[in-house]
Amino acid sequence: MAAKYLAQIIILGGQVVGRAFAKAVRQEIQASQQAAKQRGGGQAGAKTAAANSLAGMTLEEAQKILNLSKLDAAEIEKSYQHLFEVNDKAKGGSFYLQSKVVRAKERIDSELKMAQEAEGRKLASETQKTETKDTSQT
């Protein structure tokens, strides 16, 4: 009789653990898909992922560190200079925080560089299309 109850408890416990595991797997898949959508697809997503791993932080994290709401070059430089000076070790600041500020600036600069390169490629492509169109009309 006791063996019967013990077997039922083991089976019920296994079902509970199995359901919990399945739910955790589904949540992980959804989180993975969401992260992929945020990174973007294709080559742009790969470049963003490479920049994230190189700098050790995401663009959003870098913006939070520098307290930026938008990517404006003047605002970035102003915030960077202020935070870098405030965290100067000679003035009693934190070298760790100063390093985070530098890494955040590097991450944002890499993002701006990628955006400029993409814009340059887009303009070159549009110019080439216009030239091809003009040549075919003559």
mmCIF file of N, CA and C in Angstrom:
data_model
loop_
_atom_site.group_PDB
_atom_site.id
_atom_site.type_symbol
_atom_site.label_atom_id
_atom_site.label_comp_id
_atom_site.label_asym_id
_atom_site.label_seq_id
_atom_site.Cartn_x
_atom_site.Cartn_y
_atom_site.Cartn_z
ATOM 1 N N MET A 1 0.821 -1.187 0.000
ATOM 2 C CA MET A 1 0.000 0.000 0.000
ATOM 3 C C MET A 1 0.867 1.255 0.000
ATOM 4 N N ALA A 2 1.898 1.258 0.834
ATOM 5 C CA ALA A 2 2.789 2.410 0.911
ATOM 6 C C ALA A 2 3.554 2.578 -0.396
ATOM 7 N N ALA A 3 3.888 1.467 -1.045
ATOM 8 C CA ALA A 3 4.612 1.531 -2.312
ATOM 9 C C ALA A 3 3.760 2.195 -3.388
ATOM 10 N N LYS A 4 2.443 1.944 -3.313
ATOM 11 C CA LYS A 4 1.521 2.542 -4.284
ATOM 12 C C LYS A 4 1.518 4.063 -4.130
ATOM 13 N N TYR A 5 1.427 4.549 -2.896
ATOM 14 C CA TYR A 5 1.428 5.990 -2.643
ATOM 15 C C TYR A 5 2.766 6.614 -3.027
ATOM 16 N N LEU A 6 3.823 5.917 -2.744
ATOM 17 C CA LEU A 6 5.157 6.410 -3.079
ATOM 18 C C LEU A 6 5.308 6.529 -4.597
ATOM 19 N N ALA A 7 4.807 5.546 -5.331
ATOM 20 C CA ALA A 7 4.862 5.581 -6.790
ATOM 21 C C ALA A 7 4.041 6.747 -7.331
ATOM 22 N N GLN A 8 2.856 7.000 -6.752
ATOM 23 C CA GLN A 8 2.008 8.109 -7.185
ATOM 24 C C GLN A 8 2.691 9.444 -6.925
ATOM 25 N N ILE A 9 3.337 9.563 -5.780
ATOM 26 C CA ILE A 9 4.039 10.808 -5.439
ATOM 27 C C ILE A 9 5.187 11.051 -6.416
ATOM 28 N N ILE A 10 5.915 10.015 -6.734
ATOM 29 C CA ILE A 10 7.036 10.144 -7.668
ATOM 30 C C ILE A 10 6.530 10.540 -9.054
ATOM 31 N N ILE A 11 5.456 9.908 -9.506
ATOM 32 C CA ILE A 11 4.892 10.227 -10.820
ATOM 33 C C ILE A 11 4.373 11.659 -10.847
ATOM 34 N N LEU A 12 3.640 12.063 -9.818
ATOM 35 C CA LEU A 12 3.125 13.431 -9.744
ATOM 36 C C LEU A 12 4.266 14.445 -9.711
ATOM 37 N N GLY A 13 5.288 14.167 -8.933
ATOM 38 C CA GLY A 13 6.451 15.055 -8.857
ATOM 39 C C GLY A 13 7.143 15.182 -10.204
ATOM 40 N N GLY A 14 7.259 14.071 -10.907
ATOM 41 C CA GLY A 14 7.868 14.088 -12.236
ATOM 42 C C GLY A 14 7.064 14.923 -13.217
ATOM 43 N N GLN A 15 5.731 14.837 -13.126
ATOM 44 C CA GLN A 15 4.877 15.634 -14.002
ATOM 45 C C GLN A 15 5.041 17.125 -13.714
ATOM 46 N N VAL A 16 5.094 17.482 -12.449
ATOM 47 C CA VAL A 16 5.256 18.888 -12.074
ATOM 48 C C VAL A 16 6.587 19.437 -12.582
ATOM 49 N N VAL A 17 7.646 18.681 -12.358
ATOM 50 C CA VAL A 17 8.972 19.100 -12.823
ATOM 51 C C VAL A 17 9.000 19.180 -14.344
ATOM 52 N N GLY A 18 8.388 18.240 -15.017
ATOM 53 C CA GLY A 18 8.336 18.241 -16.477
ATOM 54 C C GLY A 18 7.615 19.459 -17.022
ATOM 55 N N ARG A 19 6.480 19.804 -16.431
ATOM 56 C CA ARG A 19 5.734 20.989 -16.868
ATOM 57 C C ARG A 19 6.549 22.264 -16.638
ATOM 58 N N ALA A 20 7.181 22.344 -15.480
ATOM 59 C CA ALA A 20 7.993 23.527 -15.162
ATOM 60 C C ALA A 20 9.155 23.659 -16.154
ATOM 61 N N PHE A 21 9.784 22.550 -16.473
ATOM 62 C CA PHE A 21 10.889 22.569 -17.428
ATOM 63 C C PHE A 21 10.406 23.004 -18.808
ATOM 64 N N ALA A 22 9.277 22.475 -19.249
ATOM 65 C CA ALA A 22 8.725 22.849 -20.558
ATOM 66 C C ALA A 22 8.386 24.338 -20.598
ATOM 67 N N LYS A 23 7.819 24.847 -19.527
ATOM 68 C CA LYS A 23 7.477 26.266 -19.468
ATOM 69 C C LYS A 23 8.743 27.121 -19.520
ATOM 70 N N ALA A 24 9.784 26.721 -18.817
ATOM 71 C CA ALA A 24 11.050 27.463 -18.819
ATOM 72 C C ALA A 24 11.671 27.473 -20.209
ATOM 73 N N VAL A 25 11.588 26.355 -20.914
ATOM 74 C CA VAL A 25 12.131 26.276 -22.269
ATOM 75 C C VAL A 25 11.361 27.210 -23.201
ATOM 76 N N ARG A 26 10.039 27.215 -23.099
ATOM 77 C CA ARG A 26 9.227 28.115 -23.928
ATOM 78 C C ARG A 26 9.572 29.577 -23.663
ATOM 79 N N GLN A 27 9.735 29.944 -22.387
ATOM 80 C CA GLN A 27 10.090 31.315 -22.041
ATOM 81 C C GLN A 27 11.463 31.682 -22.604
ATOM 82 N N GLU A 28 12.397 30.773 -22.544
ATOM 83 C CA GLU A 28 13.745 31.032 -23.067
ATOM 84 C C GLU A 28 13.707 31.215 -24.577
ATOM 85 N N ILE A 29 12.912 30.431 -25.267
ATOM 86 C CA ILE A 29 12.786 30.571 -26.720
ATOM 87 C C ILE A 29 12.183 31.924 -27.069
ATOM 88 N N GLN A 30 11.145 32.337 -26.343
ATOM 89 C CA GLN A 30 10.534 33.637 -26.584
ATOM 90 C C GLN A 30 11.523 34.774 -26.321
ATOM 91 N N ALA A 31 12.271 34.673 -25.246
ATOM 92 C CA ALA A 31 13.261 35.706 -24.926
ATOM 93 C C ALA A 31 14.339 35.768 -26.000
ATOM 94 N N SER A 32 14.739 34.628 -26.494
ATOM 95 C CA SER A 32 15.747 34.562 -27.549
ATOM 96 C C SER A 32 15.233 35.205 -28.835
ATOM 97 N N GLN A 33 13.991 34.921 -29.179
ATOM 98 C CA GLN A 33 13.403 35.510 -30.384
ATOM 99 C C GLN A 33 13.256 37.016 -30.243
ATOM 100 N N GLN A 34 12.872 37.470 -29.056
ATOM 101 C CA GLN A 34 12.748 38.908 -28.819
ATOM 102 C C GLN A 34 14.100 39.594 -28.937
ATOM 103 N N ALA A 35 15.124 38.997 -28.384
ATOM 104 C CA ALA A 35 16.461 39.573 -28.453
ATOM 105 C C ALA A 35 16.939 39.642 -29.896
ATOM 106 N N ALA A 36 16.623 38.623 -30.686
ATOM 107 C CA ALA A 36 17.011 38.620 -32.092
ATOM 108 C C ALA A 36 16.304 39.740 -32.847
ATOM 109 N N LYS A 37 15.034 39.975 -32.536
ATOM 110 C CA LYS A 37 14.300 41.065 -33.179
ATOM 111 C C LYS A 37 14.896 42.413 -32.808
ATOM 112 N N GLN A 38 15.286 42.593 -31.550
ATOM 113 C CA GLN A 38 15.861 43.860 -31.115
ATOM 114 C C GLN A 38 17.206 44.108 -31.772
ATOM 115 N N ARG A 39 17.999 43.062 -31.961
ATOM 116 C CA ARG A 39 19.306 43.221 -32.594
ATOM 117 C C ARG A 39 19.158 43.524 -34.070
ATOM 118 N N GLY A 40 18.058 43.131 -34.638
ATOM 119 C CA GLY A 40 17.873 43.307 -36.059
ATOM 120 C C GLY A 40 18.368 42.070 -36.782
ATOM 121 N N GLY A 41 17.913 41.924 -37.976
ATOM 122 C CA GLY A 41 18.301 40.739 -38.710
ATOM 123 C C GLY A 41 19.442 41.009 -39.667
ATOM 124 N N GLY A 42 19.985 39.972 -40.204
ATOM 125 C CA GLY A 42 20.972 40.068 -41.259
ATOM 126 C C GLY A 42 22.294 40.658 -40.832
ATOM 127 N N GLN A 43 22.908 41.358 -41.783
ATOM 128 C CA GLN A 43 24.253 41.889 -41.588
ATOM 129 C C GLN A 43 24.277 42.984 -40.527
ATOM 130 N N ALA A 44 23.247 43.826 -40.473
ATOM 131 C CA ALA A 44 23.209 44.892 -39.470
ATOM 132 C C ALA A 44 23.167 44.312 -38.066
ATOM 133 N N GLY A 45 22.405 43.247 -37.875
ATOM 134 C CA GLY A 45 22.333 42.586 -36.574
ATOM 135 C C GLY A 45 23.667 41.986 -36.175
ATOM 136 N N ALA A 46 24.377 41.434 -37.155
ATOM 137 C CA ALA A 46 25.687 40.848 -36.878
ATOM 138 C C ALA A 46 26.679 41.923 -36.479
ATOM 139 N N LYS A 47 26.617 43.070 -37.155
ATOM 140 C CA LYS A 47 27.532 44.174 -36.816
ATOM 141 C C LYS A 47 27.235 44.717 -35.426
ATOM 142 N N THR A 48 25.957 44.833 -35.092
ATOM 143 C CA THR A 48 25.578 45.317 -33.768
ATOM 144 C C THR A 48 26.040 44.339 -32.695
ATOM 145 N N ALA A 49 25.864 43.065 -32.942
ATOM 146 C CA ALA A 49 26.308 42.048 -31.976
ATOM 147 C C ALA A 49 27.819 42.088 -31.806
ATOM 148 N N ALA A 50 28.543 42.299 -32.909
ATOM 149 C CA ALA A 50 30.007 42.383 -32.840
ATOM 150 C C ALA A 50 30.425 43.614 -32.038
ATOM 151 N N ALA A 51 29.753 44.738 -32.264
ATOM 152 C CA ALA A 51 30.075 45.964 -31.520
ATOM 153 C C ALA A 51 29.761 45.793 -30.040
ATOM 154 N N ASN A 52 28.664 45.119 -29.728
ATOM 155 C CA ASN A 52 28.306 44.860 -28.329
ATOM 156 C C ASN A 52 29.379 44.026 -27.639
ATOM 157 N N SER A 53 29.842 42.983 -28.314
ATOM 158 C CA SER A 53 30.830 42.108 -27.678
ATOM 159 C C SER A 53 32.183 42.794 -27.580
ATOM 160 N N LEU A 54 32.521 43.627 -28.550
ATOM 161 C CA LEU A 54 33.799 44.328 -28.525
ATOM 162 C C LEU A 54 33.847 45.341 -27.384
ATOM 163 N N ALA A 55 32.771 46.097 -27.223
ATOM 164 C CA ALA A 55 32.731 47.113 -26.165
ATOM 165 C C ALA A 55 32.330 46.511 -24.821
ATOM 166 N N GLY A 56 31.711 45.357 -24.841
ATOM 167 C CA GLY A 56 31.286 44.734 -23.594
ATOM 168 C C GLY A 56 29.986 45.291 -23.066
ATOM 169 N N MET A 57 29.256 46.034 -23.899
ATOM 170 C CA MET A 57 27.961 46.583 -23.476
ATOM 171 C C MET A 57 27.109 46.887 -24.694
ATOM 172 N N THR A 58 25.816 46.963 -24.464
ATOM 173 C CA THR A 58 24.887 47.301 -25.533
ATOM 174 C C THR A 58 24.829 48.814 -25.694
ATOM 175 N N LEU A 59 24.233 49.240 -26.791
ATOM 176 C CA LEU A 59 24.069 50.675 -27.031
ATOM 177 C C LEU A 59 23.189 51.299 -25.955
ATOM 178 N N GLU A 60 22.143 50.593 -25.556
ATOM 179 C CA GLU A 60 21.235 51.114 -24.537
ATOM 180 C C GLU A 60 21.959 51.317 -23.207
ATOM 181 N N GLU A 61 22.806 50.358 -22.853
ATOM 182 C CA GLU A 61 23.574 50.467 -21.608
ATOM 183 C C GLU A 61 24.530 51.658 -21.682
ATOM 184 N N ALA A 62 25.168 51.838 -22.837
ATOM 185 C CA ALA A 62 26.091 52.960 -23.014
ATOM 186 C C ALA A 62 25.349 54.293 -22.881
ATOM 187 N N GLN A 63 24.148 54.360 -23.445
ATOM 188 C CA GLN A 63 23.359 55.592 -23.336
ATOM 189 C C GLN A 63 22.974 55.866 -21.880
ATOM 190 N N LYS A 64 22.664 54.824 -21.137
ATOM 191 C CA LYS A 64 22.319 55.009 -19.722
ATOM 192 C C LYS A 64 23.522 55.494 -18.923
ATOM 193 N N ILE A 65 24.690 54.931 -19.210
ATOM 194 C CA ILE A 65 25.891 55.333 -18.483
ATOM 195 C C ILE A 65 26.193 56.805 -18.719
ATOM 196 N N LEU A 66 26.078 57.251 -19.970
ATOM 197 C CA LEU A 66 26.361 58.652 -20.285
ATOM 198 C C LEU A 66 25.144 59.558 -20.110
ATOM 199 N N ASN A 67 24.032 58.981 -19.678
ATOM 200 C CA ASN A 67 22.806 59.736 -19.433
ATOM 201 C C ASN A 67 22.361 60.485 -20.686
ATOM 202 N N LEU A 68 22.207 59.751 -21.783
ATOM 203 C CA LEU A 68 21.827 60.330 -23.065
ATOM 204 C C LEU A 68 20.442 59.852 -23.470
ATOM 205 N N SER A 69 19.671 60.760 -24.025
ATOM 206 C CA SER A 69 18.358 60.376 -24.532
ATOM 207 C C SER A 69 18.392 60.175 -26.046
ATOM 208 N N LYS A 70 19.317 60.860 -26.726
ATOM 209 C CA LYS A 70 19.457 60.732 -28.170
ATOM 210 C C LYS A 70 20.935 60.763 -28.525
ATOM 211 N N LEU A 71 21.250 60.321 -29.727
ATOM 212 C CA LEU A 71 22.641 60.272 -30.162
ATOM 213 C C LEU A 71 23.010 61.560 -30.896
ATOM 214 N N ASP A 72 23.307 62.586 -30.129
ATOM 215 C CA ASP A 72 23.733 63.871 -30.667
ATOM 216 C C ASP A 72 25.206 64.055 -30.304
ATOM 217 N N ALA A 73 26.057 64.327 -31.303
ATOM 218 C CA ALA A 73 27.507 64.372 -31.082
ATOM 219 C C ALA A 73 27.902 65.373 -30.002
ATOM 220 N N ALA A 74 27.302 66.553 -30.007
ATOM 221 C CA ALA A 74 27.650 67.578 -29.017
ATOM 222 C C ALA A 74 27.242 67.142 -27.608
ATOM 223 N N GLU A 75 26.052 66.570 -27.491
ATOM 224 C CA GLU A 75 25.562 66.111 -26.193
ATOM 225 C C GLU A 75 26.412 64.949 -25.670
ATOM 226 N N ILE A 76 26.815 64.070 -26.568
ATOM 227 C CA ILE A 76 27.654 62.932 -26.180
ATOM 228 C C ILE A 76 28.980 63.425 -25.631
ATOM 229 N N GLU A 77 29.623 64.328 -26.355
ATOM 230 C CA GLU A 77 30.931 64.841 -25.934
ATOM 231 C C GLU A 77 30.837 65.592 -24.612
ATOM 232 N N LYS A 78 29.792 66.393 -24.451
ATOM 233 C CA LYS A 78 29.606 67.163 -23.213
ATOM 234 C C LYS A 78 29.430 66.220 -22.013
ATOM 235 N N SER A 79 28.582 65.239 -22.164
ATOM 236 C CA SER A 79 28.326 64.287 -21.086
ATOM 237 C C SER A 79 29.581 63.475 -20.776
ATOM 238 N N TYR A 80 30.274 63.047 -21.819
ATOM 239 C CA TYR A 80 31.498 62.264 -21.636
ATOM 240 C C TYR A 80 32.540 63.065 -20.867
ATOM 241 N N GLN A 81 32.786 64.295 -21.298
ATOM 242 C CA GLN A 81 33.802 65.128 -20.631
ATOM 243 C C GLN A 81 33.462 65.344 -19.161
ATOM 244 N N HIS A 82 32.209 65.643 -18.897
ATOM 245 C CA HIS A 82 31.779 65.887 -17.513
ATOM 246 C C HIS A 82 31.992 64.641 -16.642
ATOM 247 N N LEU A 83 31.490 63.509 -17.110
ATOM 248 C CA LEU A 83 31.594 62.280 -16.317
ATOM 249 C C LEU A 83 33.038 61.795 -16.185
ATOM 250 N N PHE A 84 33.830 61.999 -17.224
ATOM 251 C CA PHE A 84 35.234 61.593 -17.158
ATOM 252 C C PHE A 84 35.981 62.416 -16.108
ATOM 253 N N GLU A 85 35.734 63.730 -16.093
ATOM 254 C CA GLU A 85 36.414 64.614 -15.123
ATOM 255 C C GLU A 85 35.927 64.362 -13.699
ATOM 256 N N VAL A 86 34.639 64.162 -13.527
ATOM 257 C CA VAL A 86 34.080 63.928 -12.190
ATOM 258 C C VAL A 86 34.654 62.656 -11.578
ATOM 259 N N ASN A 87 34.899 61.645 -12.414
ATOM 260 C CA ASN A 87 35.388 60.359 -11.914
ATOM 261 C C ASN A 87 36.909 60.218 -11.984
ATOM 262 N N ASP A 88 37.612 61.326 -12.156
ATOM 263 C CA ASP A 88 39.070 61.301 -12.184
ATOM 264 C C ASP A 88 39.604 60.857 -10.825
ATOM 265 N N LYS A 89 40.478 59.868 -10.827
ATOM 266 C CA LYS A 89 41.009 59.318 -9.578
ATOM 267 C C LYS A 89 41.768 60.378 -8.786
ATOM 268 N N ALA A 90 42.423 61.301 -9.457
ATOM 269 C CA ALA A 90 43.177 62.363 -8.779
ATOM 270 C C ALA A 90 42.239 63.292 -7.998
ATOM 271 N N LYS A 91 40.996 63.346 -8.415
ATOM 272 C CA LYS A 91 40.010 64.200 -7.736
ATOM 273 C C LYS A 91 39.147 63.396 -6.769
ATOM 274 N N GLY A 92 39.553 62.168 -6.508
ATOM 275 C CA GLY A 92 38.795 61.340 -5.569
ATOM 276 C C GLY A 92 37.718 60.508 -6.229
ATOM 277 N N GLY A 93 37.758 60.420 -7.553
ATOM 278 C CA GLY A 93 36.749 59.649 -8.273
ATOM 279 C C GLY A 93 37.110 58.173 -8.343
ATOM 280 N N SER A 94 36.362 57.467 -9.128
ATOM 281 C CA SER A 94 36.520 56.027 -9.259
ATOM 282 C C SER A 94 37.081 55.682 -10.635
ATOM 283 N N PHE A 95 38.202 54.976 -10.646
ATOM 284 C CA PHE A 95 38.798 54.542 -11.899
ATOM 285 C C PHE A 95 37.862 53.591 -12.639
ATOM 286 N N TYR A 96 37.167 52.739 -11.898
ATOM 287 C CA TYR A 96 36.218 51.801 -12.502
ATOM 288 C C TYR A 96 35.112 52.551 -13.252
ATOM 289 N N LEU A 97 34.534 53.556 -12.590
ATOM 290 C CA LEU A 97 33.469 54.330 -13.241
ATOM 291 C C LEU A 97 34.009 55.102 -14.432
ATOM 292 N N GLN A 98 35.214 55.628 -14.294
ATOM 293 C CA GLN A 98 35.823 56.349 -15.397
ATOM 294 C C GLN A 98 36.025 55.400 -16.590
ATOM 295 N N SER A 99 36.419 54.181 -16.317
ATOM 296 C CA SER A 99 36.590 53.186 -17.376
ATOM 297 C C SER A 99 35.256 52.872 -18.047
ATOM 298 N N LYS A 100 34.195 52.766 -17.260
ATOM 299 C CA LYS A 100 32.866 52.503 -17.822
ATOM 300 C C LYS A 100 32.435 53.658 -18.732
ATOM 301 N N VAL A 101 32.751 54.881 -18.325
ATOM 302 C CA VAL A 101 32.414 56.056 -19.134
ATOM 303 C C VAL A 101 33.155 55.989 -20.470
ATOM 304 N N VAL A 102 34.439 55.645 -20.437
ATOM 305 C CA VAL A 102 35.230 55.535 -21.666
ATOM 306 C C VAL A 102 34.665 54.445 -22.564
ATOM 307 N N ARG A 103 34.340 53.288 -21.999
ATOM 308 C CA ARG A 103 33.784 52.179 -22.801
ATOM 309 C C ARG A 103 32.428 52.561 -23.392
ATOM 310 N N ALA A 104 31.629 53.280 -22.633
ATOM 311 C CA ALA A 104 30.323 53.717 -23.139
ATOM 312 C C ALA A 104 30.504 54.667 -24.324
ATOM 313 N N LYS A 105 31.437 55.572 -24.218
ATOM 314 C CA LYS A 105 31.710 56.518 -25.316
ATOM 315 C C LYS A 105 32.204 55.753 -26.541
ATOM 316 N N GLU A 106 33.089 54.795 -26.335
ATOM 317 C CA GLU A 106 33.579 53.990 -27.452
ATOM 318 C C GLU A 106 32.447 53.239 -28.137
ATOM 319 N N ARG A 107 31.519 52.683 -27.341
ATOM 320 C CA ARG A 107 30.389 51.932 -27.909
ATOM 321 C C ARG A 107 29.495 52.844 -28.732
ATOM 322 N N ILE A 108 29.221 54.034 -28.214
ATOM 323 C CA ILE A 108 28.357 54.976 -28.941
ATOM 324 C C ILE A 108 29.070 55.462 -30.197
ATOM 325 N N ASP A 109 30.364 55.728 -30.109
ATOM 326 C CA ASP A 109 31.124 56.150 -31.286
ATOM 327 C C ASP A 109 31.097 55.077 -32.369
ATOM 328 N N SER A 110 31.213 53.813 -31.976
ATOM 329 C CA SER A 110 31.172 52.738 -32.971
ATOM 330 C C SER A 110 29.793 52.669 -33.630
ATOM 331 N N GLU A 111 28.747 52.918 -32.856
ATOM 332 C CA GLU A 111 27.391 52.918 -33.420
ATOM 333 C C GLU A 111 27.220 54.069 -34.406
ATOM 334 N N LEU A 112 27.724 55.244 -34.049
ATOM 335 C CA LEU A 112 27.640 56.394 -34.949
ATOM 336 C C LEU A 112 28.431 56.139 -36.232
ATOM 337 N N LYS A 113 29.591 55.500 -36.105
ATOM 338 C CA LYS A 113 30.408 55.179 -37.268
ATOM 339 C C LYS A 113 29.676 54.215 -38.186
ATOM 340 N N MET A 114 29.042 53.185 -37.597
ATOM 341 C CA MET A 114 28.276 52.234 -38.412
ATOM 342 C C MET A 114 27.119 52.929 -39.119
ATOM 343 N N ALA A 115 26.466 53.853 -38.434
ATOM 344 C CA ALA A 115 25.348 54.580 -39.036
ATOM 345 C C ALA A 115 25.832 55.453 -40.186
ATOM 346 N N GLN A 116 26.981 56.106 -40.010
ATOM 347 C CA GLN A 116 27.532 56.938 -41.075
ATOM 348 C C GLN A 116 27.924 56.096 -42.279
ATOM 349 N N GLU A 117 28.520 54.939 -42.032
ATOM 350 C CA GLU A 117 28.890 54.045 -43.130
ATOM 351 C C GLU A 117 27.656 53.568 -43.885
ATOM 352 N N ALA A 118 26.608 53.234 -43.153
ATOM 353 C CA ALA A 118 25.361 52.785 -43.786
ATOM 354 C C ALA A 118 24.757 53.910 -44.616
ATOM 355 N N GLU A 119 24.801 55.127 -44.077
ATOM 356 C CA GLU A 119 24.273 56.282 -44.812
ATOM 357 C C GLU A 119 25.096 56.530 -46.070
ATOM 358 N N GLY A 120 26.412 56.390 -45.965
ATOM 359 C CA GLY A 120 27.289 56.561 -47.128
ATOM 360 C C GLY A 120 26.997 55.532 -48.200
ATOM 361 N N ARG A 121 26.791 54.274 -47.782
ATOM 362 C CA ARG A 121 26.462 53.225 -48.752
ATOM 363 C C ARG A 121 25.114 53.508 -49.412
ATOM 364 N N LYS A 122 24.171 54.006 -48.640
ATOM 365 C CA LYS A 122 22.847 54.307 -49.183
ATOM 366 C C LYS A 122 22.930 55.432 -50.215
ATOM 367 N N LEU A 123 23.690 56.485 -49.895
ATOM 368 C CA LEU A 123 23.856 57.594 -50.829
ATOM 369 C C LEU A 123 24.575 57.146 -52.093
ATOM 370 N N ALA A 124 25.597 56.310 -51.937
ATOM 371 C CA ALA A 124 26.333 55.808 -53.092
ATOM 372 C C ALA A 124 25.414 54.974 -53.978
ATOM 373 N N SER A 125 24.572 54.169 -53.361
ATOM 374 C CA SER A 125 23.644 53.338 -54.113
ATOM 375 C C SER A 125 22.635 54.198 -54.864
ATOM 376 N N GLU A 126 22.119 55.235 -54.193
ATOM 377 C CA GLU A 126 21.156 56.134 -54.839
ATOM 378 C C GLU A 126 21.815 56.897 -55.979
ATOM 379 N N THR A 127 23.042 57.336 -55.788
ATOM 380 C CA THR A 127 23.771 58.055 -56.838
ATOM 381 C C THR A 127 23.997 57.152 -58.030
ATOM 382 N N GLN A 128 24.366 55.896 -57.763
ATOM 383 C CA GLN A 128 24.602 54.940 -58.836
ATOM 384 C C GLN A 128 23.314 54.676 -59.605
ATOM 385 N N LYS A 129 22.189 54.555 -58.900
ATOM 386 C CA LYS A 129 20.904 54.336 -59.576
ATOM 387 C C LYS A 129 20.546 55.530 -60.444
ATOM 388 N N THR A 130 20.782 56.747 -59.932
ATOM 389 C CA THR A 130 20.479 57.961 -60.681
ATOM 390 C C THR A 130 21.343 58.042 -61.929
ATOM 391 N N GLU A 131 22.633 57.736 -61.790
ATOM 392 C CA GLU A 131 23.535 57.771 -62.932
ATOM 393 C C GLU A 131 23.141 56.733 -63.964
ATOM 394 N N THR A 132 22.744 55.562 -63.527
ATOM 395 C CA THR A 132 22.324 54.501 -64.440
ATOM 396 C C THR A 132 21.059 54.923 -65.175
ATOM 397 N N LYS A 133 20.158 55.559 -64.459
ATOM 398 C CA LYS A 133 18.900 56.021 -65.053
ATOM 399 C C LYS A 133 19.173 57.105 -66.091
ATOM 400 N N ASP A 134 20.071 58.063 -65.738
ATOM 401 C CA ASP A 134 20.407 59.148 -66.660
ATOM 402 C C ASP A 134 21.087 58.599 -67.912
ATOM 403 N N THR A 135 21.943 57.622 -67.776
ATOM 404 C CA THR A 135 22.660 57.027 -68.889
ATOM 405 C C THR A 135 21.706 56.283 -69.812
ATOM 406 N N SER A 136 20.738 55.615 -69.256
ATOM 407 C CA SER A 136 19.800 54.849 -70.068
ATOM 408 C C SER A 136 18.818 55.754 -70.795
ATOM 409 N N GLN A 137 18.599 56.957 -70.308
ATOM 410 C CA GLN A 137 17.667 57.886 -70.973
ATOM 411 C C GLN A 137 18.302 58.569 -72.157
ATOM 412 N N THR A 138 19.626 58.696 -72.186
ATOM 413 C CA THR A 138 20.278 59.370 -73.301
ATOM 414 C C THR A 138 20.569 58.485 -74.458
#
